[in-house]
CSV table of N, CA and C in Angstrom, one decimal:
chain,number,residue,atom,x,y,z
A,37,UNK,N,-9.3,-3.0,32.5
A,37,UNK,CA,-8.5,-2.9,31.2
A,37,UNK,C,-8.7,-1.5,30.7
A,38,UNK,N,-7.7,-0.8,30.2
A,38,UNK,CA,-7.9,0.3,30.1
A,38,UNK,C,-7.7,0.5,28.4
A,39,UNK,N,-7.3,1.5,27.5
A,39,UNK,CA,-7.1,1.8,26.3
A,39,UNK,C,-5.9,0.8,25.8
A,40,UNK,N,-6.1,0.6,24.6
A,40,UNK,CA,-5.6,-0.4,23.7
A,40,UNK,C,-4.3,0.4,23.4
A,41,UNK,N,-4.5,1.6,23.0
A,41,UNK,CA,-3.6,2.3,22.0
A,41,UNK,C,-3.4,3.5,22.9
A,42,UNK,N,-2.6,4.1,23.8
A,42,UNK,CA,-2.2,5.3,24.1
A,42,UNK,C,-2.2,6.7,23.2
A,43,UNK,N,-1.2,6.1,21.8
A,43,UNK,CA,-1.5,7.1,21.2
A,43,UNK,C,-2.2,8.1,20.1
A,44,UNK,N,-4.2,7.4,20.5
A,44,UNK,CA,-4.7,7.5,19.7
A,44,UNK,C,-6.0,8.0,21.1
A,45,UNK,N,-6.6,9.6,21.0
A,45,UNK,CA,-7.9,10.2,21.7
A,45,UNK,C,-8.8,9.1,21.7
A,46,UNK,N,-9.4,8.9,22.4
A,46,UNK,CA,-10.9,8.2,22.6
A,46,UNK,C,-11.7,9.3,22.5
A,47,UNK,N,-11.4,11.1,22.5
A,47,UNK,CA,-12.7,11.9,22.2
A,47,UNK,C,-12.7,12.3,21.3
A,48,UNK,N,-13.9,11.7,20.4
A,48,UNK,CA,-15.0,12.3,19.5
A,48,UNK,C,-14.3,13.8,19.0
A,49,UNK,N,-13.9,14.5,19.7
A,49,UNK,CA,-13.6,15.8,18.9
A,49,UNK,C,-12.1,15.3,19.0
A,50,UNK,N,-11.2,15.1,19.5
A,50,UNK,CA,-9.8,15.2,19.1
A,50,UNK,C,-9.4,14.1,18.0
A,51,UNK,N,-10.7,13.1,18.1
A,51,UNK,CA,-10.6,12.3,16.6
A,51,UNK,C,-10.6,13.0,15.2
A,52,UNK,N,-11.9,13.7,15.6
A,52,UNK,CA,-12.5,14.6,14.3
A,52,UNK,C,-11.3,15.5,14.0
A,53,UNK,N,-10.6,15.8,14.9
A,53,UNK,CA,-9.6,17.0,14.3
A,53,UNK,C,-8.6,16.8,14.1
A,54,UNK,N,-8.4,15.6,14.7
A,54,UNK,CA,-6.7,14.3,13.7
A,54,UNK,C,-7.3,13.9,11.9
A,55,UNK,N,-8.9,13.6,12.1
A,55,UNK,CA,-9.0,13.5,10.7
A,55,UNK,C,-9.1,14.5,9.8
A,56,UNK,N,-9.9,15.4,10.4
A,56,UNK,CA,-10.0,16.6,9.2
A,56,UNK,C,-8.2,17.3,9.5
A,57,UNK,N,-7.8,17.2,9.9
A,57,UNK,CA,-6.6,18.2,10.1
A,57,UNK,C,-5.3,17.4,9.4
A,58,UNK,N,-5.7,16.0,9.2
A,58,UNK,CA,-4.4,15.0,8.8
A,58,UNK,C,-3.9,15.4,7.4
A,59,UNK,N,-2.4,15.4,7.6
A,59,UNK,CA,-1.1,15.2,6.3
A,59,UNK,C,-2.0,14.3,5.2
A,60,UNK,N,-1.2,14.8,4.2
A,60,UNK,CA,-1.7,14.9,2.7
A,60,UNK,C,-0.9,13.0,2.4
A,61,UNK,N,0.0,12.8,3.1
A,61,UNK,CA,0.4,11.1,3.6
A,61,UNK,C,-0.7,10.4,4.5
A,62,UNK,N,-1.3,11.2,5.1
A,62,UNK,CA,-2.1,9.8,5.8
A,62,UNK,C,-3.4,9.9,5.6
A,63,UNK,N,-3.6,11.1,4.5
A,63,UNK,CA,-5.2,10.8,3.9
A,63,UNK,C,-4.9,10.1,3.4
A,64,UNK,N,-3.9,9.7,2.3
A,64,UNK,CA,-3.4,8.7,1.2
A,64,UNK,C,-4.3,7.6,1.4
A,65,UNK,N,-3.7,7.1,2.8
A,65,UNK,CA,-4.1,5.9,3.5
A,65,UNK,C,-5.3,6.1,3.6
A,66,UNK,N,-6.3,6.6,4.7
A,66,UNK,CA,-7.3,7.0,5.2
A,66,UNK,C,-8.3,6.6,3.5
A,67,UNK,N,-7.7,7.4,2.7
A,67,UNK,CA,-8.3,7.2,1.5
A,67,UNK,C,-8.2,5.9,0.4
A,68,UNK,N,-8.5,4.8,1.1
A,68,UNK,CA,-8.2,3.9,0.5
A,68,UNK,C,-9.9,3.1,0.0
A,69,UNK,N,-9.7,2.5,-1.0
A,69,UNK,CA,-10.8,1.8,-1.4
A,69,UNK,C,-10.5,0.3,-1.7
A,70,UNK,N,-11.8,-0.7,-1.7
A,70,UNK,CA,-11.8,-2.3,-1.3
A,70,UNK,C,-11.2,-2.3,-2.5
A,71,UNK,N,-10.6,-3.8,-3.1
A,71,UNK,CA,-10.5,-4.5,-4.4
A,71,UNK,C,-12.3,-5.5,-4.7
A,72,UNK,N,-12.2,-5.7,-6.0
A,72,UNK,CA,-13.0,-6.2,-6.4
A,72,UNK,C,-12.9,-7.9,-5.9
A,73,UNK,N,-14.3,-8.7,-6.0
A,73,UNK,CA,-13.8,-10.0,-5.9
A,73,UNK,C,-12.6,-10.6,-6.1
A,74,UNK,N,-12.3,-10.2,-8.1
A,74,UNK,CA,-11.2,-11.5,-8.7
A,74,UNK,C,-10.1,-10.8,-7.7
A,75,UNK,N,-9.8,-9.4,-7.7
A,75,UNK,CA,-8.8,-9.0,-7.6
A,75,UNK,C,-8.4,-9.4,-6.0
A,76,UNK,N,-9.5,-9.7,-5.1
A,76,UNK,CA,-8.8,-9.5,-3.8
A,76,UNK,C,-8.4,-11.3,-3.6
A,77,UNK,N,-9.0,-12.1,-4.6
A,77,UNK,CA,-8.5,-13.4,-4.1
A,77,UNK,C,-7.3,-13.6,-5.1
A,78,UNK,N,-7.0,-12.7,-5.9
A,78,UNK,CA,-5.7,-12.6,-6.9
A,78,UNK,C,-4.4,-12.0,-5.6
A,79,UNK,N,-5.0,-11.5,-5.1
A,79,UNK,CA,-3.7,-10.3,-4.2
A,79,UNK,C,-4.1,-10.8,-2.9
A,80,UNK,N,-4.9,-11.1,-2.6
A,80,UNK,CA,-4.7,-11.4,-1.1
A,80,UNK,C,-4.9,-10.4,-0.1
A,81,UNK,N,-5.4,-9.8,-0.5
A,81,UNK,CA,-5.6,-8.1,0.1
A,81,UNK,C,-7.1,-7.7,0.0
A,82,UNK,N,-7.6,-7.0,1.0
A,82,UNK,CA,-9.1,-6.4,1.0
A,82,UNK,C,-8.8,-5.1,0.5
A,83,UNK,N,-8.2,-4.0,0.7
A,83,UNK,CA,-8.2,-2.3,0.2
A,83,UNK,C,-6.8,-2.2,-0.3
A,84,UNK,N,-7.0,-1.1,-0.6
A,84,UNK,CA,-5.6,-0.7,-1.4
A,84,UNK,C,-6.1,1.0,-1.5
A,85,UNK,N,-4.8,2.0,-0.6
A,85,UNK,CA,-5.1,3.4,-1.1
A,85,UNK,C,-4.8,3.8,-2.6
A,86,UNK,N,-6.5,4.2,-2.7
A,86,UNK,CA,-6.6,4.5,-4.3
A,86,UNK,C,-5.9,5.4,-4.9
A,87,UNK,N,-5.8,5.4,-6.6
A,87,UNK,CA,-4.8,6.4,-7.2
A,87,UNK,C,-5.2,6.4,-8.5
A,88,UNK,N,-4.6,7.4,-9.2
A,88,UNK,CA,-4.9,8.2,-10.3
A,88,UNK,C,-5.4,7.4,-11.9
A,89,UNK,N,-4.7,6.5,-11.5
A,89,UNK,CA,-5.1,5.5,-12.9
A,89,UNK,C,-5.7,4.7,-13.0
A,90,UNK,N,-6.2,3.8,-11.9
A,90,UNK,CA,-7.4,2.6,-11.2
A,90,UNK,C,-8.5,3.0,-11.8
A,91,UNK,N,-9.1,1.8,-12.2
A,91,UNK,CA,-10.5,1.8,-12.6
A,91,UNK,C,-11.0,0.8,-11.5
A,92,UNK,N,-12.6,2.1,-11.7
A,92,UNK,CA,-13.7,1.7,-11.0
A,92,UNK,C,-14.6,1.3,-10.6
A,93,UNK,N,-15.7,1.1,-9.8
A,93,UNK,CA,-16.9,0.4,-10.1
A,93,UNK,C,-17.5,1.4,-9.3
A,94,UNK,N,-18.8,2.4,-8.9
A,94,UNK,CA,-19.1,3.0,-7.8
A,94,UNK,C,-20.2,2.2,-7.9
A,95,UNK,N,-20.2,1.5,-6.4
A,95,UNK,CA,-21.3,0.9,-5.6
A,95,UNK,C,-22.2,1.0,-4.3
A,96,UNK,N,-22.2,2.8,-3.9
A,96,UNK,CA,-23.0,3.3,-3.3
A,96,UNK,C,-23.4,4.6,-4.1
A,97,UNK,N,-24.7,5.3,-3.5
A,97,UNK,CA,-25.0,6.3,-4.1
A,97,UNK,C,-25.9,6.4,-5.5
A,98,UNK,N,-25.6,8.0,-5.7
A,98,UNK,CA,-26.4,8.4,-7.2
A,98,UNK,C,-26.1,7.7,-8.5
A,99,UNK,N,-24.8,7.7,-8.4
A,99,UNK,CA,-23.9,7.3,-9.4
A,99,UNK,C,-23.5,5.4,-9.4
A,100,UNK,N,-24.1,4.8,-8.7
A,100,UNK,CA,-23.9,3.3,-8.3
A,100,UNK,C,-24.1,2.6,-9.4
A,101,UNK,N,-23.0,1.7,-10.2
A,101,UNK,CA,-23.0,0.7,-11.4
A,101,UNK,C,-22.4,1.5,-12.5
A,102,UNK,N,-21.8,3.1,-12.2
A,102,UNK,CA,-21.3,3.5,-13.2
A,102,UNK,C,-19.3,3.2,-12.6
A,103,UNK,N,-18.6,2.6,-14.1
A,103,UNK,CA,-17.7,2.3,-14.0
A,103,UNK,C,-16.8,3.6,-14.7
A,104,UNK,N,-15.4,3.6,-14.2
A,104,UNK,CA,-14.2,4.9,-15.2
A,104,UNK,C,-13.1,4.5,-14.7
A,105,UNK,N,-12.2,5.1,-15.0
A,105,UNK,CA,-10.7,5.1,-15.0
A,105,UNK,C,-11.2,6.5,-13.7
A,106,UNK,N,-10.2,6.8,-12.5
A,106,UNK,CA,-10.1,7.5,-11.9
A,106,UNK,C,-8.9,9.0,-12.5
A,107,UNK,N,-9.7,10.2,-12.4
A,107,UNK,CA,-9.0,11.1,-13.1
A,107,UNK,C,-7.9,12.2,-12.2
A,108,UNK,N,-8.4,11.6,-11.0
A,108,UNK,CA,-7.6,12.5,-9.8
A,108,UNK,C,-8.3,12.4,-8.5
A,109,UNK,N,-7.3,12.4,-7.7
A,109,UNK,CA,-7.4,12.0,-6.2
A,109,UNK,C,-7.0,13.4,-5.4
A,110,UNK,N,-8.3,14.0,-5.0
A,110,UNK,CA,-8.2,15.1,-4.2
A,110,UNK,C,-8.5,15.1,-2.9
A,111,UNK,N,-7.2,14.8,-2.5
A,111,UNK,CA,-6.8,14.9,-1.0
A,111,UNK,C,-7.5,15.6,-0.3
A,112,UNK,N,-7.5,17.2,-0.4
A,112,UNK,CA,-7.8,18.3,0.4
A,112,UNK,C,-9.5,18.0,0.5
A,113,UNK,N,-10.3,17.3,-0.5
A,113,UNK,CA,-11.7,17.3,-0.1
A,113,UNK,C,-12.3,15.9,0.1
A,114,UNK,N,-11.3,15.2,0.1
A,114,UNK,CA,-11.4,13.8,0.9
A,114,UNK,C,-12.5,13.2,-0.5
A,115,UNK,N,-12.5,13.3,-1.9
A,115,UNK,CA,-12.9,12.7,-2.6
A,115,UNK,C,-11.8,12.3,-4.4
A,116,UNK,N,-12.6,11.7,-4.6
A,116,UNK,CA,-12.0,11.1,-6.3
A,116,UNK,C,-12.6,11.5,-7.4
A,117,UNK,N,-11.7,12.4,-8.6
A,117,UNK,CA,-13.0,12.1,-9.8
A,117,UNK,C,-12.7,11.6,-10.3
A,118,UNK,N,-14.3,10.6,-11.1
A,118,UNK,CA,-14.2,9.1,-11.8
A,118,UNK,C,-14.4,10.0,-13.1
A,119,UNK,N,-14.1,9.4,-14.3
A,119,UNK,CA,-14.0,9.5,-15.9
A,119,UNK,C,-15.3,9.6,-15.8
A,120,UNK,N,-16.2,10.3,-17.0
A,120,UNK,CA,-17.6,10.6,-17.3
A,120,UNK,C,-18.4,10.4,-16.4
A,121,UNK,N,-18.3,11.1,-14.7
A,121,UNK,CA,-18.9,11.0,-14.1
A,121,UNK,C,-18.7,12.4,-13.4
A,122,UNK,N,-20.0,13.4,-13.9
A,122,UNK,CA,-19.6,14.7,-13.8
A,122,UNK,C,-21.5,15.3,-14.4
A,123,UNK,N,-21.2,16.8,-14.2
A,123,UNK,CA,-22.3,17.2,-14.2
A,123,UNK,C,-22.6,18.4,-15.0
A,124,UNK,N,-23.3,19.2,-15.7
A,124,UNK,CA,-23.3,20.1,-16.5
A,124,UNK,C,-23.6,21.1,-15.7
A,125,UNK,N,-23.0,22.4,-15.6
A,125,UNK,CA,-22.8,23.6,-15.1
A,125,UNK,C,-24.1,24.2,-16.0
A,126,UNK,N,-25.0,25.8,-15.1
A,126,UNK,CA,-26.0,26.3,-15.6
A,126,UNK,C,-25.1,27.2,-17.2
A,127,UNK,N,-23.9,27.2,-17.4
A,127,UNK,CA,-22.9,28.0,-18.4
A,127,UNK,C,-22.7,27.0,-19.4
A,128,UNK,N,-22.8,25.7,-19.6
A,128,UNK,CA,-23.0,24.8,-20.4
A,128,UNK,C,-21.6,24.1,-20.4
A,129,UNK,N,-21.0,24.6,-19.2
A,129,UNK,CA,-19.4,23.9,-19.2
A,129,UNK,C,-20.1,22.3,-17.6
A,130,UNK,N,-19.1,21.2,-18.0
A,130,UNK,CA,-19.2,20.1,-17.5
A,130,UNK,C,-18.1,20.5,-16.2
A,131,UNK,N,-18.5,19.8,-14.8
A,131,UNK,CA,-17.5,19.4,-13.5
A,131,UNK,C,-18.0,18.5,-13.6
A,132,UNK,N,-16.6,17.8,-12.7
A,132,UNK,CA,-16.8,16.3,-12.1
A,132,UNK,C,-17.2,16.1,-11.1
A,133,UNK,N,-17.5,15.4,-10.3
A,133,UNK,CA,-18.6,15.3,-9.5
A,133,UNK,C,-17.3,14.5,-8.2
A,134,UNK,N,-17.7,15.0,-6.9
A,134,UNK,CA,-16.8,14.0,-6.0
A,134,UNK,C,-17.3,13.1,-5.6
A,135,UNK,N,-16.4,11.6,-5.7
A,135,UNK,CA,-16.8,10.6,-4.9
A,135,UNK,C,-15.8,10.1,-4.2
A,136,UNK,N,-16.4,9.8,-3.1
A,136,UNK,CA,-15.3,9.4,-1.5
A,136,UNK,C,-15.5,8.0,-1.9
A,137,UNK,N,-13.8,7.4,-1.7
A,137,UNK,CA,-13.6,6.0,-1.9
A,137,UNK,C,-13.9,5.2,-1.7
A,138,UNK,N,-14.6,5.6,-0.5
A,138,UNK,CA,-15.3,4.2,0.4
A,138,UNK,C,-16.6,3.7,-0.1
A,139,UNK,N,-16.8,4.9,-1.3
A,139,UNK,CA,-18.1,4.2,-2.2
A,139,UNK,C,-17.7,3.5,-3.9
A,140,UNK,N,-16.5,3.4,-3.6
A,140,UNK,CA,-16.3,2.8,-5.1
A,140,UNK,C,-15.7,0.9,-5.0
A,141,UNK,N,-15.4,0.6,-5.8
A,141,UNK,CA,-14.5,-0.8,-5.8
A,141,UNK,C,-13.4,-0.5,-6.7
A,142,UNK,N,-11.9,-1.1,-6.6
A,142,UNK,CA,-11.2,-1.2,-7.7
A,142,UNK,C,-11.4,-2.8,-8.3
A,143,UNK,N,-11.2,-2.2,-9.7
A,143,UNK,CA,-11.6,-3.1,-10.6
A,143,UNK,C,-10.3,-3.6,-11.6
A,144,UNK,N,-9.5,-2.4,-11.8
A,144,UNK,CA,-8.0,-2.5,-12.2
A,144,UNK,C,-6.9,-1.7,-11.8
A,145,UNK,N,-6.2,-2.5,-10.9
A,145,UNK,CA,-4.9,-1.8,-10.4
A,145,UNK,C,-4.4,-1.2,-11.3
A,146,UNK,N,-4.1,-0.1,-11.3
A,146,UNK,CA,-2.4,0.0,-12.2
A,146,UNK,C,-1.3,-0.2,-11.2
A,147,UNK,N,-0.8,-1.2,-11.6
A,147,UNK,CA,0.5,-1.6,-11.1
A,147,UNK,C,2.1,-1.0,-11.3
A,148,UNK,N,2.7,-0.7,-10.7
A,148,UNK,CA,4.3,-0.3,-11.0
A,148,UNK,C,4.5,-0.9,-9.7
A,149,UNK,N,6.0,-0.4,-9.7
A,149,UNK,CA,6.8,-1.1,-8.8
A,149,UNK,C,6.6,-0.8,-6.9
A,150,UNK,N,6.4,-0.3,-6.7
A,150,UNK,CA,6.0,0.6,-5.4
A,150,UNK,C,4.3,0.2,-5.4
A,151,UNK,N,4.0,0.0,-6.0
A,151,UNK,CA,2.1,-0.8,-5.9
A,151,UNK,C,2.5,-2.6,-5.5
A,152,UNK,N,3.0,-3.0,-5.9
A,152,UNK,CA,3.9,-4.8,-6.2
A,152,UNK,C,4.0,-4.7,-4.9
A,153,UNK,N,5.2,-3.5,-4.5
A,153,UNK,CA,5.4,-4.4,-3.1
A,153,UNK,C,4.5,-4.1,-2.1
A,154,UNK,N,3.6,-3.0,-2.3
A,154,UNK,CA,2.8,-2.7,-1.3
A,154,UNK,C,1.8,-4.4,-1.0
A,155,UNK,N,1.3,-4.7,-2.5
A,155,UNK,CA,0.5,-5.7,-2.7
A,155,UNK,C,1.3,-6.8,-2.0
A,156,UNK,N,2.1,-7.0,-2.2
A,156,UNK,CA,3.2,-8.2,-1.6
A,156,UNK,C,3.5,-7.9,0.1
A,157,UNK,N,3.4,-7.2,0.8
A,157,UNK,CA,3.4,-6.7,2.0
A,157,UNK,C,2.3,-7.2,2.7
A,158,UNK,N,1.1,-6.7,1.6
A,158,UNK,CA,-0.3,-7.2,2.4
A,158,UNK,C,-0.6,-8.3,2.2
A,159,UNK,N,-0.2,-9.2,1.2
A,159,UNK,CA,-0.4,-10.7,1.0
A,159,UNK,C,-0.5,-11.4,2.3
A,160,UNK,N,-1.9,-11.5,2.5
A,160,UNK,CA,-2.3,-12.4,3.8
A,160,UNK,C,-2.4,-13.7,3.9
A,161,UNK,N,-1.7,-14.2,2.9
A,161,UNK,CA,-2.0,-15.4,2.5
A,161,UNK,C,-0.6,-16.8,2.7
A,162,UNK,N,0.4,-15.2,3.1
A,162,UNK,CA,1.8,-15.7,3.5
A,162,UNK,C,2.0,-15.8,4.9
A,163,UNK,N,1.0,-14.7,5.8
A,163,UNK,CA,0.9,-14.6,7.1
A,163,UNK,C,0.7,-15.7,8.1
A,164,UNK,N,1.6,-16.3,8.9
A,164,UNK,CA,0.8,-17.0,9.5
A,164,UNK,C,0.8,-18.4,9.3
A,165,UNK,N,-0.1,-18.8,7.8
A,165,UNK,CA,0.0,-19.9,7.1
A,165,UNK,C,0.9,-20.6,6.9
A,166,UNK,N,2.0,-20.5,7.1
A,166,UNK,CA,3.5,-21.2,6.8
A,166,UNK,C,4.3,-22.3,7.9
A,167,UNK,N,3.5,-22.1,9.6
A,167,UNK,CA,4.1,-22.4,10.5
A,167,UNK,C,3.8,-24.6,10.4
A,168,UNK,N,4.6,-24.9,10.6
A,168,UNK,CA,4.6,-26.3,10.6
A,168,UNK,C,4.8,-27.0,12.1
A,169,UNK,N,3.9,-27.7,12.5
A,169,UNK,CA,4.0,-28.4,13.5
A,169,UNK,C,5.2,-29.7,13.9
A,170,UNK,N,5.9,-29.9,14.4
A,170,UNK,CA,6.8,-31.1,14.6
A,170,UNK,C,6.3,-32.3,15.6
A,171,UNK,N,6.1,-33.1,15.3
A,171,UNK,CA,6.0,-34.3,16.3
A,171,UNK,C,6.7,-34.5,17.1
């Protein structure tokens, strides 16, 4: 048996360089973070690519049990800054601090129309489950 997927390297370096090198659309993805318990048996869904107005929970790391509204999603360094989670400069001015999404939870979607149907797309709960047997 040979490879699953043709159009995807099996080497270690042509991986690394699809991911560091990938469009500002498929970090989107790439960048995605889990839902919270209520929310994933509300939606039916395990992740959702995170975004600007979601609040959080970070549950790995320094910063682990501190919750915020998400203030921006920076693509180019493959991290998020959370609301008062940030750090004082030796000048006495505050930065935010980056956290990569794979260490947070969402805790509240913000929803519009283009989030709905993404959420409705992944509803796993339609998949499948619907087929009826006939005697």
């Amino acid at each position: 048996m040979g490879k699953l997927n043709l159009d995807v390297a099996s080497s270690r370096a042509k991986s690394r360089k699809a991911h560091f090198a990938a469009p500002s659309g498929v970090r989107r993805k790439i960048m995605s973070s889990s839902l919270s318990k209520e929310l994933r048996a509300k939606h039916h869904a395990r992740a959702i690519p995170i975004r600007k107005d979601d609040e959080v929970r970070i549950v790995r790391g320094k910063y682990k049990g501190r919750e915020g509204k998400v203030t921006q999603v920076y693509r180019k360094k493959w991290v998020i800054h959370v609301d008062r989670v940030a750090r004082d400069k030796s000048n006495g001015a505050s930065t935010p601090i980056g956290i990569h999404p794979s260490n947070v939870v969402i805790t509240t979607i913000k929803l519009d129309k283009d989030r709905r149907d993404i959420l409705e797309r992944k509803d796993r709960s339609k998949k499948g489950g619907d087929v009826e047997t006939v005697d």
